[in-house]
PDB file of C-alpha atoms in Angstrom:
ATOM      1  CA  MET X   1      -3.381  12.757 -17.512  1.00 87.00           C
ATOM      2  CA  PRO X   2      -3.304  11.294 -14.490  1.00 86.00           C
ATOM      3  CA  LYS X   3       0.073  10.031 -13.175  1.00 92.00           C
ATOM      4  CA  ARG X   4       1.416   6.558 -14.571  1.00 96.00           C
ATOM      5  CA  PHE X   5       3.589   6.170 -11.232  1.00 97.00           C
ATOM      6  CA  ILE X   6       3.998   7.821  -8.330  1.00 97.00           C
ATOM      7  CA  PRO X   7       7.042   8.060  -5.479  1.00 97.00           C
ATOM      8  CA  LEU X   8       6.443   6.198  -2.095  1.00 97.00           C
ATOM      9  CA  THR X   9       5.735   9.432  -0.553  1.00 97.00           C
ATOM     10  CA  GLU X  10       3.082   9.961  -2.298  1.00 97.00           C
ATOM     11  CA  VAL X  11       2.348   6.286  -1.209  1.00 98.00           C
ATOM     12  CA  SER X  12       2.886   7.106   2.612  1.00 98.00           C
ATOM     13  CA  GLU X  13       0.640   9.623   2.253  1.00 98.00           C
ATOM     14  CA  ILE X  14      -2.158   8.269   0.603  1.00 97.00           C
ATOM     15  CA  LEU X  15      -2.213   5.022   2.932  1.00 98.00           C
ATOM     16  CA  ASP X  16      -0.919   7.190   6.068  1.00 98.00           C
ATOM     17  CA  VAL X  17       1.646   5.061   7.134  1.00 98.00           C
ATOM     18  CA  SER X  18       5.364   6.385   7.518  1.00 98.00           C
ATOM     19  CA  ALA X  19       8.012   6.297   4.589  1.00 96.00           C
ATOM     20  CA  ALA X  20       9.268   3.459   6.231  1.00 97.00           C
ATOM     21  CA  GLN X  21       5.859   1.204   6.203  1.00 98.00           C
ATOM     22  CA  ALA X  22       5.675   2.009   3.097  1.00 98.00           C
ATOM     23  CA  TYR X  23       9.221   1.018   1.554  1.00 96.00           C
ATOM     24  CA  ALA X  24       8.939  -2.000   4.386  1.00 98.00           C
ATOM     25  CA  LEU X  25       5.486  -3.022   1.572  1.00 98.00           C
ATOM     26  CA  VAL X  26       7.790  -2.797  -1.276  1.00 97.00           C
ATOM     27  CA  ARG X  27      10.665  -4.699  -0.105  1.00 96.00           C
ATOM     28  CA  SER X  28       8.653  -7.116   0.933  1.00 97.00           C
ATOM     29  CA  GLY X  29       6.726  -7.866  -2.042  1.00 97.00           C
ATOM     30  CA  ASP X  30       3.294  -6.667  -0.828  1.00 97.00           C
ATOM     31  CA  LEU X  31       3.600  -3.770  -2.454  1.00 98.00           C
ATOM     32  CA  PRO X  32       4.991  -4.141  -6.917  1.00 98.00           C
ATOM     33  CA  ALA X  33       7.209  -1.214  -7.253  1.00 98.00           C
ATOM     34  CA  ILE X  34       9.883  -0.442 -10.080  1.00 97.00           C
ATOM     35  CA  LYS X  35      13.623   1.171  -9.231  1.00 96.00           C
ATOM     36  CA  VAL X  36      13.894   3.836 -11.964  1.00 94.00           C
ATOM     37  CA  GLY X  37      16.594   6.337 -12.714  1.00 90.00           C
ATOM     38  CA  GLY X  38      20.311   6.925 -11.274  1.00 86.00           C
ATOM     39  CA  ARG X  39      19.725   7.140  -7.847  1.00 89.00           C
ATOM     40  CA  GLY X  40      17.341   4.263  -7.903  1.00 88.00           C
ATOM     41  CA  GLN X  41      13.872   5.949  -6.385  1.00 94.00           C
ATOM     42  CA  TRP X  42      11.219   3.643  -5.833  1.00 97.00           C
ATOM     43  CA  ARG X  43       7.782   3.790  -7.920  1.00 97.00           C
ATOM     44  CA  VAL X  44       4.753   2.342  -7.077  1.00 98.00           C
ATOM     45  CA  GLU X  45       1.937   2.335 -10.378  1.00 98.00           C
ATOM     46  CA  THR X  46      -1.444   3.404  -9.471  1.00 98.00           C
ATOM     47  CA  SER X  47      -3.144   0.455 -10.532  1.00 98.00           C
ATOM     48  CA  GLU X  48      -1.080  -1.387  -8.461  1.00 98.00           C
ATOM     49  CA  LEU X  49      -1.498   0.620  -4.945  1.00 98.00           C
ATOM     50  CA  GLU X  50      -5.332   0.634  -5.595  1.00 98.00           C
ATOM     51  CA  ALA X  51      -5.068  -3.202  -6.100  1.00 98.00           C
ATOM     52  CA  TYR X  52      -3.362  -3.682  -2.981  1.00 98.00           C
ATOM     53  CA  ILE X  53      -5.700  -1.425  -1.411  1.00 98.00           C
ATOM     54  CA  GLU X  54      -8.168  -3.823  -2.546  1.00 98.00           C
ATOM     55  CA  ARG X  55      -6.812  -6.748  -1.579  1.00 97.00           C
ATOM     56  CA  MET X  56      -6.748  -5.418   2.127  1.00 97.00           C
ATOM     57  CA  TYR X  57      -9.732  -4.452   2.152  1.00 97.00           C
ATOM     58  CA  ALA X  58     -10.607  -7.975   1.515  1.00 97.00           C
ATOM     59  CA  GLN X  59      -8.451  -9.437   3.513  1.00 95.00           C
ATOM     60  CA  THR X  60      -9.843  -7.247   6.193  1.00 95.00           C
ATOM     61  CA  ARG X  61     -13.989  -9.171   5.260  1.00 94.00           C
ATOM     62  CA  ASP X  62     -12.479 -12.491   5.402  1.00 94.00           C
ATOM     63  CA  PHE X  63     -11.114 -11.705   8.862  1.00 93.00           C
ATOM     64  CA  VAL X  64     -14.506  -9.772  10.335  1.00 93.00           C
ATOM     65  CA  ALA X  65     -16.334 -12.886   8.524  1.00 93.00           C
ATOM     66  CA  THR X  66     -13.867 -15.636  10.257  1.00 91.00           C
ATOM     67  CA  ARG X  67     -13.544 -14.530  13.617  1.00 85.00           C
ATOM     68  CA  GLY X  68     -16.503 -12.192  14.458  1.00 71.00           C
ATOM     69  CA  ASP X  69     -16.949  -9.091  16.399  1.00 62.00           C
ATOM     70  CA  ALA X  70     -14.825  -9.944  19.160  1.00 59.00           C
ATOM     71  CA  GLY X  71     -13.337  -6.900  20.096  1.00 57.00           C
ATOM     72  CA  GLU X  72      -9.914  -7.584  19.379  1.00 58.00           C
ATOM     73  CA  GLY X  73      -8.327  -5.442  16.726  1.00 58.00           C
ATOM     74  CA  ALA X  74     -10.538  -3.405  16.109  1.00 58.00           C
ATOM     75  CA  PRO X  75     -10.966  -0.239  14.142  1.00 61.00           C
ATOM     76  CA  THR X  76      -9.940   2.700  16.160  1.00 61.00           C
ATOM     77  CA  GLU X  77      -9.621   6.170  15.105  1.00 62.00           C
ATOM     78  CA  GLY X  78      -6.112   7.912  15.828  1.00 55.00           C
TER      79      GLY X  78
END
């Protein structure tokens, strides 16, 4: 059975961002999460992470469609 909730460390690995960036997504409300346990560990529901990724794809499509390929902000490998 797949995990329903994952820790922010796993979120940061999946998105290939720092732990601080993953935490900032949660704190801003962009990525819904819950605090569990006595130490208040953050957990993100995998369906919420997938929904966040889909929203980012949609925003990127809108960005490209409205701004065209001006070269600024073009994706880079790294």
